[in-house]
Tab-separated table of C-alpha atoms in Angstrom:
chain	number	residue	atom	x	y	z
A	1336	GLU	CA	0.196	-0.051	0.119
A	1337	ALA	CA	1.682	3.390	-1.173
A	1338	GLY	CA	2.225	5.970	1.909
A	1339	VAL	CA	1.157	9.687	1.616
A	1340	THR	CA	3.210	11.012	-1.136
A	1341	GLN	CA	4.256	14.988	-1.439
A	1342	SER	CA	5.338	16.727	-4.431
A	1343	PRO	CA	7.470	18.887	-5.404
A	1344	THR	CA	10.480	16.799	-2.738
A	1345	HIS	CA	12.338	20.317	-3.348
A	1346	LEU	CA	11.835	24.094	-4.450
A	1347	ILE	CA	13.697	26.933	-4.421
A	1348	LYS	CA	11.969	30.283	-4.080
A	1349	THR	CA	12.423	34.091	-3.883
A	1350	ARG	CA	10.636	36.391	-1.532
A	1351	GLY	CA	7.665	37.748	-2.502
A	1352	GLN	CA	6.626	34.810	-4.898
A	1353	GLN	CA	3.766	32.142	-4.136
A	1354	VAL	CA	4.168	28.285	-3.957
A	1355	THR	CA	2.011	25.210	-4.235
A	1356	LEU	CA	2.337	22.154	-2.737
A	1357	ARG	CA	0.947	18.953	-3.208
A	1358	CYS	CA	-0.173	15.928	-0.709
A	1359	SER	CA	-1.964	12.831	-1.946
A	1360	PRO	CA	-3.128	10.468	1.363
A	1361	ILE	CA	-3.175	6.853	1.696
A	1362	SER	CA	-5.769	5.911	-0.209
A	1363	GLY	CA	-8.791	5.461	2.511
A	1364	HIS	CA	-7.675	8.245	4.538
A	1365	THR	CA	-9.934	11.482	4.715
A	1366	SER	CA	-8.073	13.399	6.718
A	1367	VAL	CA	-5.272	15.466	5.636
A	1368	TYR	CA	-2.857	17.720	7.924
A	1369	TRP	CA	-0.194	20.194	7.204
A	1370	TYR	CA	2.923	20.814	9.397
A	1371	GLN	CA	5.857	22.816	9.062
A	1372	GLN	CA	9.271	21.863	10.411
A	1373	ALA	CA	11.724	24.803	10.555
A	1374	LEU	CA	15.179	24.894	11.803
A	1375	GLY	CA	15.039	26.064	15.505
A	1376	LEU	CA	11.015	25.854	16.098
A	1377	GLY	CA	10.168	22.021	15.446
A	1378	LEU	CA	7.040	21.020	14.186
A	1379	GLN	CA	4.327	23.322	13.691
A	1380	PHE	CA	0.785	22.380	12.913
A	1381	LEU	CA	-0.488	24.128	9.763
A	1382	LEU	CA	-3.954	23.071	8.991
A	1383	TRP	CA	-6.232	20.144	8.821
A	1384	TYR	CA	-8.890	19.156	6.322
A	1385	ASP	CA	-11.373	16.304	6.436
A	1386	GLU	CA	-14.079	15.880	3.710
A	1387	GLY	CA	-13.254	18.803	1.955
A	1388	GLU	CA	-13.585	21.649	4.634
A	1389	GLU	CA	-11.017	22.973	6.539
A	1390	ARG	CA	-11.549	21.787	10.119
A	1391	ASN	CA	-8.600	23.766	11.973
A	1392	ARG	CA	-5.560	26.011	11.778
A	1393	GLY	CA	-2.794	26.762	13.461
A	1394	ASN	CA	-1.164	29.699	14.378
A	1395	PHE	CA	-0.236	30.845	10.915
A	1396	PRO	CA	-0.933	34.231	8.786
A	1397	PRO	CA	-3.287	33.968	6.026
A	1398	ARG	CA	-0.808	33.851	3.534
A	1399	PHE	CA	-1.024	29.885	4.337
A	1400	SER	CA	-4.094	28.326	2.933
A	1401	GLY	CA	-4.951	25.179	1.345
A	1402	ARG	CA	-7.612	22.877	0.444
A	1403	GLN	CA	-8.892	19.521	0.100
A	1404	PHE	CA	-10.319	18.435	-3.430
A	1405	PRO	CA	-13.192	15.745	-3.825
A	1406	ASN	CA	-10.216	12.717	-3.828
A	1407	TYR	CA	-8.741	13.816	-0.761
A	1408	SER	CA	-5.631	15.032	-1.773
A	1409	SER	CA	-4.549	18.486	-1.001
A	1410	GLU	CA	-2.649	21.758	-1.769
A	1411	LEU	CA	-0.875	24.064	0.841
A	1412	ASN	CA	-0.551	27.634	-0.894
A	1413	VAL	CA	2.005	30.233	0.356
A	1414	ASN	CA	1.725	33.711	-0.623
A	1415	ALA	CA	4.198	36.387	-0.471
A	1416	LEU	CA	6.738	34.010	0.466
A	1417	GLU	CA	9.121	35.277	3.541
A	1418	LEU	CA	12.355	34.228	4.533
A	1419	GLU	CA	11.461	32.705	7.344
A	1420	ASP	CA	8.954	30.394	5.403
A	1421	SER	CA	12.094	28.030	4.833
A	1422	ALA	CA	10.897	24.998	6.006
A	1423	LEU	CA	10.138	21.192	5.592
A	1424	TYR	CA	6.676	21.105	4.564
A	1425	LEU	CA	5.197	17.802	6.087
A	1426	CYS	CA	1.537	16.375	4.921
A	1427	ALA	CA	0.134	13.914	6.794
A	1428	SER	CA	-3.282	11.480	6.584
A	1429	SER	CA	-5.373	9.807	8.834
A	1430	LEU	CA	-8.605	7.280	8.480
A	1431	GLY	CA	-11.140	10.119	10.090
A	1432	VAL	CA	-11.063	11.511	13.355
A	1433	GLY	CA	-11.786	10.252	16.802
A	1434	GLY	CA	-10.008	7.096	18.337
A	1435	PRO	CA	-7.626	5.037	16.632
A	1436	GLN	CA	-8.431	6.511	13.350
A	1437	GLU	CA	-6.628	9.722	14.154
A	1438	THR	CA	-3.252	8.354	13.760
A	1439	GLN	CA	-1.418	10.414	11.983
A	1440	TYR	CA	0.800	9.290	8.744
A	1441	PHE	CA	3.590	11.258	7.294
A	1442	GLY	CA	5.127	11.773	3.955
A	1443	PRO	CA	8.782	12.362	3.162
A	1444	GLY	CA	7.946	16.319	2.997
A	1445	THR	CA	8.771	19.149	0.793
A	1446	ARG	CA	11.799	21.189	1.506
A	1447	LEU	CA	11.009	24.785	0.675
A	1448	LEU	CA	14.233	27.466	0.595
A	1449	VAL	CA	13.513	30.989	0.245
A	1450	LEU	CA	16.033	33.612	-0.542
B	961	ALA	CA	-1.926	24.745	27.945
B	962	GLN	CA	-1.201	21.789	26.283
B	963	SER	CA	2.318	20.430	26.423
B	964	VAL	CA	4.947	18.149	25.709
B	965	ALA	CA	8.495	17.635	26.846
B	966	GLN	CA	11.510	16.004	25.819
B	967	PRO	CA	14.140	16.369	28.229
B	968	GLU	CA	17.050	15.023	26.784
B	969	ASP	CA	18.153	16.923	23.367
B	970	GLN	CA	20.598	13.790	22.713
B	971	VAL	CA	20.684	10.317	23.838
B	972	ASN	CA	23.611	7.974	23.339
B	973	VAL	CA	23.751	4.074	23.707
B	974	ALA	CA	25.473	1.028	23.043
B	975	GLU	CA	24.391	-1.024	20.359
B	976	GLY	CA	22.928	-4.219	22.359
B	977	ASN	CA	22.009	-1.787	25.334
B	978	PRO	CA	18.774	-0.978	26.246
B	979	LEU	CA	17.241	2.368	25.419
B	980	THR	CA	14.996	4.671	26.809
B	981	VAL	CA	13.661	8.194	25.400
B	982	LYS	CA	12.033	10.136	27.776
B	983	CYS	CA	9.019	12.278	27.298
B	984	THR	CA	6.237	13.773	29.621
B	985	TYR	CA	2.951	15.246	28.837
B	986	SER	CA	0.416	18.165	29.957
B	987	VAL	CA	-2.844	17.523	28.922
B	988	SER	CA	-6.270	18.130	29.806
B	989	GLY	CA	-9.045	15.502	29.428
B	990	ASN	CA	-7.673	11.974	28.278
B	991	PRO	CA	-4.232	12.001	26.393
B	992	TYR	CA	-3.762	10.608	22.883
B	993	LEU	CA	-0.155	10.244	22.861
B	994	PHE	CA	2.685	9.394	19.833
B	995	TRP	CA	5.832	8.563	19.232
B	996	TYR	CA	7.583	9.504	15.665
B	997	VAL	CA	11.036	8.463	14.409
B	998	GLN	CA	12.787	10.801	11.539
B	999	TYR	CA	15.505	9.908	9.719
B	1000	PRO	CA	17.950	12.523	7.881
B	1001	ASN	CA	15.755	14.215	5.247
B	1002	ARG	CA	12.760	12.147	5.360
B	1003	GLY	CA	9.291	12.488	7.050
B	1004	LEU	CA	8.106	11.345	9.984
B	1005	GLN	CA	7.496	7.447	10.617
B	1006	PHE	CA	4.929	6.321	12.974
B	1007	LEU	CA	6.183	4.243	16.209
B	1008	LEU	CA	3.255	3.602	18.263
B	1009	LYS	CA	0.454	5.207	20.167
B	1010	TYR	CA	-1.725	5.217	23.260
B	1011	ILE	CA	-5.031	5.896	23.259
B	1012	THR	CA	-6.508	3.674	25.816
B	1013	GLY	CA	-6.330	0.298	27.594
B	1014	ASP	CA	-2.936	-1.130	28.855
B	1015	ASN	CA	-0.316	0.894	29.905
B	1016	LEU	CA	2.637	-0.819	28.111
B	1017	VAL	CA	2.518	-0.297	24.228
B	1018	LYS	CA	4.355	-2.304	21.686
B	1019	GLY	CA	4.625	-0.567	18.169
B	1020	SER	CA	7.251	-1.007	15.095
B	1021	TYR	CA	11.044	-2.511	15.280
B	1022	GLY	CA	10.702	-3.728	18.634
B	1023	PHE	CA	9.884	-0.209	20.499
B	1024	GLU	CA	7.919	-0.337	23.243
B	1025	ALA	CA	6.348	3.055	25.484
B	1026	GLU	CA	4.757	3.058	28.992
B	1027	PHE	CA	2.012	5.493	30.057
B	1028	ASN	CA	2.173	6.602	33.327
B	1029	LYS	CA	-0.873	8.835	34.531
B	1030	SER	CA	0.485	9.831	37.760
B	1031	GLN	CA	4.079	10.848	35.996
B	1032	THR	CA	2.523	12.289	33.061
B	1033	SER	CA	4.899	10.309	31.026
B	1034	PHE	CA	5.171	8.364	27.925
B	1035	HIS	CA	9.066	6.927	28.139
B	1036	LEU	CA	9.967	5.090	24.684
B	1037	LYS	CA	12.044	2.201	25.121
B	1038	LYS	CA	13.725	-0.506	23.229
B	1039	PRO	CA	15.556	-4.035	24.885
B	1040	SER	CA	18.561	-3.936	23.126
B	1041	ALA	CA	19.477	-0.660	20.762
B	1042	LEU	CA	20.680	-1.341	17.025
B	1043	VAL	CA	23.158	1.245	15.276
B	1044	SER	CA	20.455	1.632	12.523
B	1045	ASP	CA	18.215	2.996	15.541
B	1046	SER	CA	19.981	6.257	15.281
B	1047	ALA	CA	17.508	8.864	14.547
B	1048	LEU	CA	15.534	12.109	15.931
B	1049	TYR	CA	12.597	10.883	17.904
B	1050	PHE	CA	9.468	12.745	18.340
B	1051	CYS	CA	6.806	12.506	21.327
B	1052	ALA	CA	3.365	14.126	20.443
B	1053	VAL	CA	0.182	14.393	22.005
B	1054	ARG	CA	-3.191	15.510	20.565
B	1055	ALA	CA	-4.311	19.070	21.179
B	1056	GLY	CA	-7.371	19.417	22.668
B	1057	SER	CA	-10.097	17.316	24.585
B	1058	GLY	CA	-11.707	17.200	21.248
B	1059	ASN	CA	-11.118	16.550	17.538
B	1060	THR	CA	-8.637	19.083	16.900
B	1061	GLY	CA	-6.541	17.504	14.102
B	1062	LYS	CA	-3.632	18.915	15.790
B	1063	LEU	CA	-0.572	17.329	17.128
B	1064	ILE	CA	1.822	19.090	19.456
B	1065	PHE	CA	5.238	17.702	19.325
B	1066	GLY	CA	8.115	17.388	21.572
B	1067	GLN	CA	11.398	19.299	20.358
B	1068	GLY	CA	12.876	16.336	19.309
B	1069	THR	CA	15.384	13.824	20.879
B	1070	THR	CA	18.237	12.469	18.969
B	1071	LEU	CA	19.425	8.916	19.633
B	1072	GLN	CA	22.747	8.068	18.674
B	1073	VAL	CA	23.705	4.297	18.678
B	1074	LYS	CA	27.321	3.088	18.924
B	1075	PRO	CA	28.311	0.093	17.769
């Protein structure tokens, strides 16, 4: 069974640009989560999508946004990139919510470098 | 506030010896606790979780963890360490008493297993 996949694996952008990261969940999983792993800041929760709806977002500015498609894949968009957005962006998926279904399985990540 | 603490930045152990990676938590309500491992330039791999039931949880690759409610701890253990266990380990707790989708991660502990 394929795991969570993310694309691209690496990305280099300049300040002020916009970027879109993509995530495909494990087959049968309906929830998708996004985290940012920045140097020195650890793993920070960004967004949670379930059944196509945004269910929760972390303490990030509105220029971080995303969506979930009918096939449960997801995009993370970051507008007006800043240097501190340089990080590994991790996507995770789960079967659903509540109890054992909530276990989040992570993809390999997209490493974003903003120059 | 909900939080997770991993008091050791690094743990060093000789191959074949038992290992322990410590984690303490602070949550309201019943905790959902997780351990993940991250190898260099990779995403997070799920090791094990505690949601309810037996306090000793067995997971992947021979790892286990003991939930201790009175000490609010969830230490990761393995009876005999392998060099290949060398990696970055994260403890996480589900935030909130309901379904928030958010995991709060500790800062991570680097495990170094020497031959």
